[in-house]
CSV table of C-alpha atoms and ligand atoms in Angstrom, one decimal:
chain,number,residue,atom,x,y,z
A,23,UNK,CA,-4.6,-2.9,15.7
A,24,UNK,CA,-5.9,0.2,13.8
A,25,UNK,CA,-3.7,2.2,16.9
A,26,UNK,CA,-0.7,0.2,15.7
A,27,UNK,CA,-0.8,0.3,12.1
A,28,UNK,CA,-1.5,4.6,12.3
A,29,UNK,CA,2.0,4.4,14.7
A,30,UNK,CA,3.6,2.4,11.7
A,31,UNK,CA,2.3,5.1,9.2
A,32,UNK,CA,3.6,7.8,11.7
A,33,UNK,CA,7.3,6.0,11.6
A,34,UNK,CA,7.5,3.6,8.7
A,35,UNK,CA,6.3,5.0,5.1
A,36,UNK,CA,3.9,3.2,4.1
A,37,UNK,CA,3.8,1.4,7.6
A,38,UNK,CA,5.5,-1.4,6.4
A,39,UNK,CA,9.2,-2.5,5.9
A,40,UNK,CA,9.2,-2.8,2.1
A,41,UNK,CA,7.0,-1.3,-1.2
A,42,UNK,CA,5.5,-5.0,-2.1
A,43,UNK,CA,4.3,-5.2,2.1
A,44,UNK,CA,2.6,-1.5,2.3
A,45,UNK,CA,-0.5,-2.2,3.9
A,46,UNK,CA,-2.2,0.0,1.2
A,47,UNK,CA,-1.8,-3.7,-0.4
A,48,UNK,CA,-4.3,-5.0,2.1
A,49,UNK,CA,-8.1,-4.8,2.1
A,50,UNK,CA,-7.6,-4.5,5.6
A,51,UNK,CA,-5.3,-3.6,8.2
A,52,UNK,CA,-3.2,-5.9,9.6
A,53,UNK,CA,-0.3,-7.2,11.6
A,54,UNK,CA,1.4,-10.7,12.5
A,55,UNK,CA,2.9,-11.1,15.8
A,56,UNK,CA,3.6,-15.0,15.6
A,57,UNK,CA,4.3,-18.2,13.1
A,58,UNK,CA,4.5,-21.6,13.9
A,59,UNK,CA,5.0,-23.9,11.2
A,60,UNK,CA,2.5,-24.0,8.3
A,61,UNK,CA,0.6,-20.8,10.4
A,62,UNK,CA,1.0,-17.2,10.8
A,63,UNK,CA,-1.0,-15.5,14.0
A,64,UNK,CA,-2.1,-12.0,13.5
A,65,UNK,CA,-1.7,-9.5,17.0
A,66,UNK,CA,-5.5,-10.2,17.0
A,67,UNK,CA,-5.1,-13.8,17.7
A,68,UNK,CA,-6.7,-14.7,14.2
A,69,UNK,CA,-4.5,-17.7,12.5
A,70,UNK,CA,-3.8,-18.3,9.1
A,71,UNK,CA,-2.4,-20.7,6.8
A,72,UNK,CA,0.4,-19.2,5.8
A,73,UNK,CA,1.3,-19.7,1.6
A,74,UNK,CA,3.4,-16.7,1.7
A,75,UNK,CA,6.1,-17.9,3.8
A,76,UNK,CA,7.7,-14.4,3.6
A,77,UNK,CA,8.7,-14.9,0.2
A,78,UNK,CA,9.3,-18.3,0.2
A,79,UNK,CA,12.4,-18.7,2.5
A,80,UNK,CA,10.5,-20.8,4.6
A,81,UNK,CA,10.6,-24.6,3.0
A,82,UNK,CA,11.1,-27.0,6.5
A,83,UNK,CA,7.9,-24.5,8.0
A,84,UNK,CA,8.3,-21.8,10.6
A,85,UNK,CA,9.9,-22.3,13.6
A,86,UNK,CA,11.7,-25.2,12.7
A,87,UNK,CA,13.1,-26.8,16.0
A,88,UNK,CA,16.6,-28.5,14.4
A,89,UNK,CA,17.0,-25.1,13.0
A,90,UNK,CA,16.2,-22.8,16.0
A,91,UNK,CA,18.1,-25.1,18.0
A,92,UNK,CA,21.2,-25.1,15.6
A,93,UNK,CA,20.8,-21.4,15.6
A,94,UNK,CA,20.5,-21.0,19.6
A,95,UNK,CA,23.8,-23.6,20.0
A,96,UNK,CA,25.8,-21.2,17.7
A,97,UNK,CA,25.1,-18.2,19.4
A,98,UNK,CA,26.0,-19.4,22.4
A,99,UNK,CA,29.3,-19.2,21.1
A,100,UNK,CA,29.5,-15.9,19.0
A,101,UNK,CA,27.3,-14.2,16.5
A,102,UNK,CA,29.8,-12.7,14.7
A,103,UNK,CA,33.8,-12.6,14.7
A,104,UNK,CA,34.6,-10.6,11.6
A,105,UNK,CA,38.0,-12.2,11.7
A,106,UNK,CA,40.0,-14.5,9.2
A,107,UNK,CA,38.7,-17.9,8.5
A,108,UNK,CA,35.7,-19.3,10.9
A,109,UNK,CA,34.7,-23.1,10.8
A,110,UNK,CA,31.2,-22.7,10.0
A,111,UNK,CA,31.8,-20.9,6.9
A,112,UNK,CA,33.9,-23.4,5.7
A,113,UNK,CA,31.1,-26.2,6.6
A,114,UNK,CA,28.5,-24.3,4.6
A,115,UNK,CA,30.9,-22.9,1.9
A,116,UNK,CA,31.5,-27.0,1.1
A,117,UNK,CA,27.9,-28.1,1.7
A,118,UNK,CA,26.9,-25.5,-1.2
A,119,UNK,CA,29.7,-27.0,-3.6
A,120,UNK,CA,28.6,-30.0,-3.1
A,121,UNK,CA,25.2,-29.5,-4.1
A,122,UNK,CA,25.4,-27.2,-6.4
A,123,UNK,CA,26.3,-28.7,-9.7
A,124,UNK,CA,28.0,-25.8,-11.0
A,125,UNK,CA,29.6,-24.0,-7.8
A,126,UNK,CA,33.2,-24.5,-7.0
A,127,UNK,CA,33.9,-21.4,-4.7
A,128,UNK,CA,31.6,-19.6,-2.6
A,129,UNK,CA,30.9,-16.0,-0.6
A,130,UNK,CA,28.8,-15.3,1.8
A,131,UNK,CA,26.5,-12.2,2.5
A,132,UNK,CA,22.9,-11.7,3.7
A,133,UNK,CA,20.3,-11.3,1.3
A,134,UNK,CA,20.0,-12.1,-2.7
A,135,UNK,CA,20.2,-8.2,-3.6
A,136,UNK,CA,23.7,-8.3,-2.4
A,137,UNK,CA,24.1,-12.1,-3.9
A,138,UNK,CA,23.2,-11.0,-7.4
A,139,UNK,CA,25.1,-7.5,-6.7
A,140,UNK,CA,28.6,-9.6,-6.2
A,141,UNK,CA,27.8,-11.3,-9.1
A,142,UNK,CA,27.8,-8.8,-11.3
A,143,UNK,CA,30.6,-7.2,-10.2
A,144,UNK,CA,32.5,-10.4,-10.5
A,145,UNK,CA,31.7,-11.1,-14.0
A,146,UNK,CA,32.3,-7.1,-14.9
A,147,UNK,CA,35.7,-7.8,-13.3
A,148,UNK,CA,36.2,-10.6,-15.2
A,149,UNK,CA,34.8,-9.3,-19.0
A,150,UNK,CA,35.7,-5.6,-18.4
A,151,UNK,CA,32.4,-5.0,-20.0
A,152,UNK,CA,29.9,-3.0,-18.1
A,153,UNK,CA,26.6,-4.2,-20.2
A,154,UNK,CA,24.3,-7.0,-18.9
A,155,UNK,CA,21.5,-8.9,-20.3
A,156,UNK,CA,18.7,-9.4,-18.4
A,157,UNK,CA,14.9,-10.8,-18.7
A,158,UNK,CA,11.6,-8.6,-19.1
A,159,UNK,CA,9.7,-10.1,-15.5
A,160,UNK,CA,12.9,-11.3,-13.5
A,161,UNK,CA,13.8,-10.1,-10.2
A,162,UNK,CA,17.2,-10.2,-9.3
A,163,UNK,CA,16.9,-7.2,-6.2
A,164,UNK,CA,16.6,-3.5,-5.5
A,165,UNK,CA,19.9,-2.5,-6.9
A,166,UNK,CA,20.5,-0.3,-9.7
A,167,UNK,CA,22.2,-2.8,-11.7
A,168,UNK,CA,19.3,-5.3,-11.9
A,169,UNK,CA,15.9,-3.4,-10.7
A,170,UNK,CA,14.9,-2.9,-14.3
A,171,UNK,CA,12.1,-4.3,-16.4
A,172,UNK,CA,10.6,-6.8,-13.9
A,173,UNK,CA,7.2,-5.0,-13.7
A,174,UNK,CA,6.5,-3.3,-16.7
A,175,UNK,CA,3.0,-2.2,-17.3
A,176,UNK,CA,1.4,-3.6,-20.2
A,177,UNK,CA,1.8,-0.8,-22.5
A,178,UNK,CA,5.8,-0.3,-21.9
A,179,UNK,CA,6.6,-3.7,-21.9
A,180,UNK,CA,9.8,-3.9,-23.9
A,181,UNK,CA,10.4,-0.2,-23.4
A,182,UNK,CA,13.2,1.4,-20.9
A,183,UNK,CA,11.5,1.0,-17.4
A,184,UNK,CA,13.3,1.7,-14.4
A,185,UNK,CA,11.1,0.1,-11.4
A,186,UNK,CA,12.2,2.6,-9.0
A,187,UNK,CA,12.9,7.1,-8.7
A,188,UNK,CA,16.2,7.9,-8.2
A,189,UNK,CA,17.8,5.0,-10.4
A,190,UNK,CA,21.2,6.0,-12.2
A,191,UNK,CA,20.8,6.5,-16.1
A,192,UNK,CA,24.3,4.6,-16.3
A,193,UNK,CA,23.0,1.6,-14.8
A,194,UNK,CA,19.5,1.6,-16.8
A,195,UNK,CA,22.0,2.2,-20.2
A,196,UNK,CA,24.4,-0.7,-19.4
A,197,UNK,CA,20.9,-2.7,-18.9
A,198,UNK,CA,19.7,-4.8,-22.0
A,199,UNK,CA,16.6,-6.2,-21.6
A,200,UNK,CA,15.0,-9.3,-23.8
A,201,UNK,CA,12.3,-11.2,-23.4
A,202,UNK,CA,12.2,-14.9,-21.7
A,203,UNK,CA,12.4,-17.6,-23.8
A,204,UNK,CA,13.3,-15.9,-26.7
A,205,UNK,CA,16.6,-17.2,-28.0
A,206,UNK,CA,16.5,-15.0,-31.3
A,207,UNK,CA,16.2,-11.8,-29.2
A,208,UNK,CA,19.4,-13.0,-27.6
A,209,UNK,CA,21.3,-13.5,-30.4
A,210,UNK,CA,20.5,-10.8,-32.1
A,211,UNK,CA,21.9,-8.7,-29.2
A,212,UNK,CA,24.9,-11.0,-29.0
A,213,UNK,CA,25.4,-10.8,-32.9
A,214,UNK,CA,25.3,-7.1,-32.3
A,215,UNK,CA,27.1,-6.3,-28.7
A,216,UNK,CA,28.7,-9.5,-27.6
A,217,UNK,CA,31.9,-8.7,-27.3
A,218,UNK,CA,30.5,-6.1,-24.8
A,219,UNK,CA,28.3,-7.7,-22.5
A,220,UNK,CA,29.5,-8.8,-18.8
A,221,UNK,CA,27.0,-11.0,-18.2
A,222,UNK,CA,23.6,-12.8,-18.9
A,223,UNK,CA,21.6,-12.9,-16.0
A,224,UNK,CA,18.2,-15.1,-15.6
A,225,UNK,CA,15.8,-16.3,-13.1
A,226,UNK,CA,15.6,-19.8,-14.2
A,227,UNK,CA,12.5,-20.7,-14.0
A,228,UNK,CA,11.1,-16.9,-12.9
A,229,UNK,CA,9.2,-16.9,-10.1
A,230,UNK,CA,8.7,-13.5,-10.1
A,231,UNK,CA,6.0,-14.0,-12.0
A,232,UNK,CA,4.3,-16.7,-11.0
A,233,UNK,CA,6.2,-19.3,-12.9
A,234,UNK,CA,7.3,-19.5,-16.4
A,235,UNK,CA,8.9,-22.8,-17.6
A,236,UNK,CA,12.3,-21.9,-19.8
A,237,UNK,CA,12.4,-23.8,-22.9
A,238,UNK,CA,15.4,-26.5,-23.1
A,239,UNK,CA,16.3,-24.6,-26.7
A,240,UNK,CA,16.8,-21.4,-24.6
A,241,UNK,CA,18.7,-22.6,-22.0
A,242,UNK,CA,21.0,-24.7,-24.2
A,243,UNK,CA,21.1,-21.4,-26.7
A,244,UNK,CA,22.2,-18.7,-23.7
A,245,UNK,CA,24.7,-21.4,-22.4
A,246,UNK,CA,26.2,-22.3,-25.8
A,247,UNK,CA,26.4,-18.0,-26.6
A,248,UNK,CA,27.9,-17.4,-23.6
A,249,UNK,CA,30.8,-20.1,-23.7
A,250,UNK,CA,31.3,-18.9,-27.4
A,251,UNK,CA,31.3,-14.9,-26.1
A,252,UNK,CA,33.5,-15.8,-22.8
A,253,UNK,CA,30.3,-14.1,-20.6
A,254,UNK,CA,29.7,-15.3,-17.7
A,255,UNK,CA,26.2,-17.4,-17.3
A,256,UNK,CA,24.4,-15.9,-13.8
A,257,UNK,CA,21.8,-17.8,-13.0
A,258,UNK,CA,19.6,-16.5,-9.9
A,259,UNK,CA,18.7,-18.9,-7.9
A,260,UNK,CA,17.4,-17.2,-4.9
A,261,UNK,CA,13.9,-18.1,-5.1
A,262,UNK,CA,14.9,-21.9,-6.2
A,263,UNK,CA,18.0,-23.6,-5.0
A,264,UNK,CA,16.9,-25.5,-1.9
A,265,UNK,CA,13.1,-24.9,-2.3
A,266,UNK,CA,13.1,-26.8,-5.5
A,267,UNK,CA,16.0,-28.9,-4.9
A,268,UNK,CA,19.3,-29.0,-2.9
A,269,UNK,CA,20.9,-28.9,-6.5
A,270,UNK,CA,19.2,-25.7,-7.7
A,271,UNK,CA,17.0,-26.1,-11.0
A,272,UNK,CA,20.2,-26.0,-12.9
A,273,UNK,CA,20.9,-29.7,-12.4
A,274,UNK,CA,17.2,-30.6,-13.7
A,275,UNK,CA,17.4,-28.5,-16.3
A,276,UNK,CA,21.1,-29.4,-17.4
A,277,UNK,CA,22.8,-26.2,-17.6
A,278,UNK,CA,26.4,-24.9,-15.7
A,279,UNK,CA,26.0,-21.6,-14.8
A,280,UNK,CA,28.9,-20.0,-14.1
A,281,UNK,CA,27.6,-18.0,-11.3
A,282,UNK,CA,24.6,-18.6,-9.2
A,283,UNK,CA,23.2,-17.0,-6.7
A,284,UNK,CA,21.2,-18.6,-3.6
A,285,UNK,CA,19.1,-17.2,-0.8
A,286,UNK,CA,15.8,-17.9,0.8
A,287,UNK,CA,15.4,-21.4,1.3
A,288,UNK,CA,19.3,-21.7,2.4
A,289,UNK,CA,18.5,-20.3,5.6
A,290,UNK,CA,14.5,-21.2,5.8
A,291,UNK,CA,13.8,-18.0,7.3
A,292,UNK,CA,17.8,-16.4,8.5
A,293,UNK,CA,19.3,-14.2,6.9
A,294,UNK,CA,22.2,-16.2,4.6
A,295,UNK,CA,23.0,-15.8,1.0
A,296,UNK,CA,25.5,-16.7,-0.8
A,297,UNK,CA,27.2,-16.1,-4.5
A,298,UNK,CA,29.0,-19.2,-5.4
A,299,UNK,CA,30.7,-20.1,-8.8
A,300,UNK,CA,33.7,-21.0,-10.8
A,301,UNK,CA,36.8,-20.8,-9.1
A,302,UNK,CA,37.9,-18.6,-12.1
A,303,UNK,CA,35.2,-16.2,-11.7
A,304,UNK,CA,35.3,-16.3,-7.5
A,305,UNK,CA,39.0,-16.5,-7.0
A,306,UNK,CA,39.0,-12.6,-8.2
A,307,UNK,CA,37.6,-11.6,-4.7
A,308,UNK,CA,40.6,-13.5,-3.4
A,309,UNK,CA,44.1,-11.6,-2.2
A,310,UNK,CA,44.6,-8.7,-1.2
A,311,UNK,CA,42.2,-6.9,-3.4
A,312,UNK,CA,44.3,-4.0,-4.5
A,313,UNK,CA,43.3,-5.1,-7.7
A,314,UNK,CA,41.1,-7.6,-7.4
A,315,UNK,CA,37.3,-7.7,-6.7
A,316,UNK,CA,35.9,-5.9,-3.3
A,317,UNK,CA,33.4,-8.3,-1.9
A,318,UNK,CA,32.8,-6.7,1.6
A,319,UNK,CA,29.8,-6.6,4.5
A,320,UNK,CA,30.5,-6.8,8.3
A,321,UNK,CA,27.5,-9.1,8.6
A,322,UNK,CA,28.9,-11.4,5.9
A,323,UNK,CA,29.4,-14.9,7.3
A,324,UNK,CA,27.9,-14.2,10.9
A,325,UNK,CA,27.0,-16.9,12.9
A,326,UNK,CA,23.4,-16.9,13.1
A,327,UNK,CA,22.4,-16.9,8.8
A,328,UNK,CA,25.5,-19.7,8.8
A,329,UNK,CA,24.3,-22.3,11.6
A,330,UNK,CA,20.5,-21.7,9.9
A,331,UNK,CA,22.4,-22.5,6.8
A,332,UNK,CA,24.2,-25.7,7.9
A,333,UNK,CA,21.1,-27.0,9.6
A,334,UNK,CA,18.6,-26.0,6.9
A,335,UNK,CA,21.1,-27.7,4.3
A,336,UNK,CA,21.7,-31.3,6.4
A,337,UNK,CA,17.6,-30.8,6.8
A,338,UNK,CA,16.9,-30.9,3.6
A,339,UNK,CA,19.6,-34.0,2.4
A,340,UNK,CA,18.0,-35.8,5.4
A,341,UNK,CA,14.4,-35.6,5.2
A,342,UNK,CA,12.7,-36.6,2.1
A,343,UNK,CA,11.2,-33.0,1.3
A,344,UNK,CA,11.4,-32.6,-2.4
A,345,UNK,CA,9.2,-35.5,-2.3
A,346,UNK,CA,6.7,-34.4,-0.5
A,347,UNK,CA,6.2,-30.8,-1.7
A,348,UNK,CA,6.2,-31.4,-5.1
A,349,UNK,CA,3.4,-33.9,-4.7
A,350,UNK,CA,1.8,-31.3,-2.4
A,351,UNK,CA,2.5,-28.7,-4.9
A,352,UNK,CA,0.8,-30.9,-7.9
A,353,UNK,CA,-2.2,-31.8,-6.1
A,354,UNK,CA,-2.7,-28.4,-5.2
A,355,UNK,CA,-2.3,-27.1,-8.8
A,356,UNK,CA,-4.4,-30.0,-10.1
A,357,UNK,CA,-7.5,-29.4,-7.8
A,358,UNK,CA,-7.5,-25.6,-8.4
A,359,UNK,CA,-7.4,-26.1,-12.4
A,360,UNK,CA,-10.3,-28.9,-12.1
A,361,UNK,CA,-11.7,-26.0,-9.6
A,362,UNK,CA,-11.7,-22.9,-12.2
A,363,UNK,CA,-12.8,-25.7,-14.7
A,364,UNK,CA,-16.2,-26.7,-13.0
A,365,UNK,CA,-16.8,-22.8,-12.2
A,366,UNK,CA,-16.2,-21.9,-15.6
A,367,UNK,CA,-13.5,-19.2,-13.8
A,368,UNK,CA,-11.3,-18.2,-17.1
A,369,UNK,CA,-7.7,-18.4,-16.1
A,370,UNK,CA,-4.9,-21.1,-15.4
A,371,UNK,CA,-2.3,-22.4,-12.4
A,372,UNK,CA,1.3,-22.0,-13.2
A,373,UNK,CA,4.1,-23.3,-11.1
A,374,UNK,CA,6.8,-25.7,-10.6
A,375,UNK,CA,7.0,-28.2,-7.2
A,376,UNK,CA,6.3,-26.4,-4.3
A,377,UNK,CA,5.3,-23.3,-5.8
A,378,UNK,CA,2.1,-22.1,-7.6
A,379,UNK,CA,0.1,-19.2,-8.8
A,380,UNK,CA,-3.5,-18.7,-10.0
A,381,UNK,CA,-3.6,-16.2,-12.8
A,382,UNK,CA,-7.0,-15.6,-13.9
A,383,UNK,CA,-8.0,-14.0,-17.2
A,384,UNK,CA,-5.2,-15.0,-18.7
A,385,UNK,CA,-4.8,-18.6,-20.4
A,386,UNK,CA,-2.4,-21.3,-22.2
A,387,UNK,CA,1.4,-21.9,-21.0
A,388,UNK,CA,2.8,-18.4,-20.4
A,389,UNK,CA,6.8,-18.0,-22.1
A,390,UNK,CA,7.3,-14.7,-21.6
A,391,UNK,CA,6.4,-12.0,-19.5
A,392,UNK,CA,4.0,-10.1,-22.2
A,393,UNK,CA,2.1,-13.5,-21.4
A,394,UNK,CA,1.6,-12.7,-18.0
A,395,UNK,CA,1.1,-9.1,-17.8
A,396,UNK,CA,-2.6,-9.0,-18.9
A,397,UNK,CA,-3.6,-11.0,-16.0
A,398,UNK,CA,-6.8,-9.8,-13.9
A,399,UNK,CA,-5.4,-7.9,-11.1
A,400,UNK,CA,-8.7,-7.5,-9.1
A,401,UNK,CA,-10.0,-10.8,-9.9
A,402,UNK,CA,-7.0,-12.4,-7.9
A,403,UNK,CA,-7.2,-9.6,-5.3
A,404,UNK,CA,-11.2,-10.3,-4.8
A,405,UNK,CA,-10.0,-14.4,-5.0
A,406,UNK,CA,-7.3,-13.7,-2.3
A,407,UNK,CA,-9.9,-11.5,0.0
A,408,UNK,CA,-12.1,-14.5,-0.5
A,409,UNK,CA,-9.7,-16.7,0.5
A,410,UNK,CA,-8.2,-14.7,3.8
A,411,UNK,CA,-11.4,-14.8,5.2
A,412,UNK,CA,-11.6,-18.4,5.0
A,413,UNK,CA,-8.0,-18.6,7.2
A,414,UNK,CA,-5.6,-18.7,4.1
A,415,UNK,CA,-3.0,-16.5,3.8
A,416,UNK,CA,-1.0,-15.4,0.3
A,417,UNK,CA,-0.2,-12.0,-0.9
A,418,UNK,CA,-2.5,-10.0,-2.8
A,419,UNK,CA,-0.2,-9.6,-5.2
A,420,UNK,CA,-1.4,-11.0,-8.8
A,421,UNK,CA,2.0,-11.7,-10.2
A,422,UNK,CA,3.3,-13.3,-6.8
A,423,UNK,CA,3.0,-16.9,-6.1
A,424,UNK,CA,1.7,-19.4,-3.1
A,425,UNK,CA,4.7,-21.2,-1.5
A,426,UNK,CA,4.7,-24.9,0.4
A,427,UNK,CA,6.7,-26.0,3.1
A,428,UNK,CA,7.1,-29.3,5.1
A,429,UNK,CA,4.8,-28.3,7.6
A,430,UNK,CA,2.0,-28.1,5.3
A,431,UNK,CA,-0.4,-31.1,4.3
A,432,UNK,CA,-3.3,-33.4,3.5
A,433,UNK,CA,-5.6,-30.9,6.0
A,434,UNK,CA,-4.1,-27.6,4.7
A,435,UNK,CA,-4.5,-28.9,0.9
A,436,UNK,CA,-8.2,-30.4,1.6
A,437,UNK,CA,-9.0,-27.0,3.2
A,438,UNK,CA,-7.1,-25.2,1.0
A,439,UNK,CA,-9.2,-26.7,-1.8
A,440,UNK,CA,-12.7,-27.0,-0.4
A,441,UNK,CA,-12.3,-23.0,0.4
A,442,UNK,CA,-11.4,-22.4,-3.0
A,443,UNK,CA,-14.7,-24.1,-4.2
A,444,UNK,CA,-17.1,-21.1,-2.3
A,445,UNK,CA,-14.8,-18.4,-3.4
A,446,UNK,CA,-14.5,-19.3,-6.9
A,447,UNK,CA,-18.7,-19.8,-6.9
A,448,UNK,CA,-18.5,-16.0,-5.8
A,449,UNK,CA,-16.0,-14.9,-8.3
B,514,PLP,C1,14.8,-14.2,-7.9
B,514,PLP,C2,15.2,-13.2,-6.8
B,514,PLP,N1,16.4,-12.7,-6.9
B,514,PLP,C3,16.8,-11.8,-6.0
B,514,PLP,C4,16.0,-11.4,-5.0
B,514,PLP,C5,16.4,-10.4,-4.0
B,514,PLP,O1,16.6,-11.0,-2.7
B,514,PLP,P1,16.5,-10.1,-1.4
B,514,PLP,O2,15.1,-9.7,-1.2
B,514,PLP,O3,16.9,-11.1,-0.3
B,514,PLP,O4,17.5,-9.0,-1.5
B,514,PLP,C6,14.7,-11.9,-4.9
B,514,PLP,C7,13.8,-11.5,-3.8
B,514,PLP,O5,12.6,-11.7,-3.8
B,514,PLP,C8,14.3,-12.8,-5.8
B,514,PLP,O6,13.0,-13.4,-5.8
């Protein structure tokens, strides 16, 4: 193991495929060679519970057979054609409009970077404005446009902060940043630059950072501004729509986006995104683009991400699994706070259905990412240490979150729990 993770270093910086998986994040070395529904098998042979599910694409558990089957049957006739129309993009194109409340047109690519990357340039197209609002502590991918402000250290919160080198100025400058849930920051920059902004972009409910819970005010605020101001509404959904509901958040929450963007959970695992939206704002990318919008990618539309897509989607309408995991999710939420109450552990458990986060050190409902910032970092690294040992997987990292799928249960959550017990003692 040590042999393979010194080749990785040799090839791989940081020996891993991105920044947030470096194995300088892990106490100890290691690799996963396997994962079978709610488990993850390290090259060792050691299994896991596995509450990282990569992210969270994972919702129907890894190795899901309908899926792997659906996937296997479409590749038996193609992967990819990179031609015209193709009938599985049609089938997924209308299973996303009709369960997404607010979608009327959709385009495919491959991962929510690119998803949140089309929508920006659709709504720039459409405002020909180059400015866009985002929030302090959302993610919307690595691209210049968006990778600002999601991880500010405490002390520059609110301050210019590019999250990566070699960023372009122009992108940081056409970047305002405001906190969430703060509806009078929002209008004050809409009072003062409306008629130049191309879009208001938001995690819903962000995830990014464990969870914070928008207030309805907000929401109903941003949507009203931006009808008023003709911006386009982009609400990122990548983490949400299909984990948390078939519908996205934004029919639970009662807004109309006029863009949202959807990964992860479409493809539980595949690689399929998607930007869908208004006609009006997707019917740009249509034609012969000589003046239109350039939505382009070879691997747009292939085979595989699509028949994951179509399966994953009729999955989820069929089985009753928003049900179940955010029942799951509850109980676990509920038996770690009654936890950290009997051990006196200072802290709190955010989350949202099948998602949660311990945050220690830090209490009360967090709004905004300033709330969040101050959590204890090696409390919840020394928690999850405690908790790997015991055979539960998450990442180490404080501001990321545990993730459900279908495959877990009574067992994992009893487990889950009575391990918690001994490691908060020790905390
Ligand atoms: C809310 C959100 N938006 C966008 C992205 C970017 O997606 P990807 O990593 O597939 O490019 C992520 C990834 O974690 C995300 O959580």
């Amino acid at each position: 193991m040590t042999d393979l993770v010194d080749r990785a270093r040799e090839v791989v910086p940081g020996g891993a495929q991105t920044g947030l998986r470096e194995q300088a994040f892990y106490p100890d070395d290691i690799a996963f060679a396997s994962a079978d529904g709610a488990t993850m098998t390290t090259v060792e042979g050691e299994t896991y519970t596995d509450y990282h599910l990569a992210f969270g694409p994972v919702v129907l558990g890894h190795g899901d057979e309908t899926v792997d089957a659906a996937v296997r049957d479409a590749i038996d006739d193609g992967v990819l054609f990179g031609t015209a129309t193709a009938p599985l993009e049609v089938e997924v194109a209308e299973r996303i409009v009709d369960s997404l409340p607010s979608a009327e047109m959709v385009n495919f690519c491959n991962s929510g970077s690119e998803a949140t990357y089309h929508a920006i340039r659709l709504a720039r197209a459409y405002t020909d404005n180059e400015t866009v609002l985002k929030f302090e502590g959302c993610y919307h991918g690595w691209h210049d446009y968006v990778d600002v402000n999601v991880y500010p250290p405490a002390d520059q919160v609110g301050e210019r902060h590019p999250e990566s080198a070699g960023i372009l100025d122009a992108a940081v400058d056409a970047t305002e940043v405001v906190p969430f849930n703060d509806l009078g920051a929002v209008e004050a920059v809409f009072r003062e630059r409306g008629e130049e902004l191309a879009a208001v972009i938001l995690e819903p409910i962000p995830h990014s950072v464990g969870c914070l819970l928008p207030d309805p005010e907000f929401l109903d605020g941003l949507e009203t501004l931006c009808e008023e101001y003709d911006v386009p509404l982009v609400f990122d959904e990548v983490i949400t729509a299909f984990r948390h509901s078939p519908h996205g958040v934004q029919r639970e929450l009662g807004v109309d986006p006029d863009l949202t963007c959807v990964a992860k959970a479409l493809g539980n695992g595949y690689p399929v995104a998607a930007v869908a939206g208004t006609e009006q704002l997707l019917s740009q990318a249509g034609g012969d683009n000589t003046d239109g919008v350039v939505i382009s990618g070879t691997y747009s539309g292939n085979r595989v991400g699509l028949a994951a897509a179509r399966a994953t989607v009729d999955a989820l309408a069929e089985r009753d699994v928003q049900g179940h995991l955010t029942d799951l999710g509850e109980r676990y939420r509920e038996g770690l706070r009654d936890l950290m109450a009997d051990h006196g552990v200072e802290g709190r458990v955010v989350g949202h259905r099948s998602i949660f986060s311990p945050q220690f050190g830090v209490t009360g409902e967090p709004r905004t990412y300033e709330d969040v910032v101050e959590l204890d970092e090696e409390r919840f690294r020394t928690y999850a240490r405690g908790m790997r040992e015991r055979g539960h997987f998450f990442t180490p990292n404080p501001f990321k979150r545990h993730h459900l799928s279908t495959a877990h249960g009574e067992e994992h959550l009893e487990r889950y729990l009575a391990d918690a017990d001994d490691v908060l003692t020790e905390l």
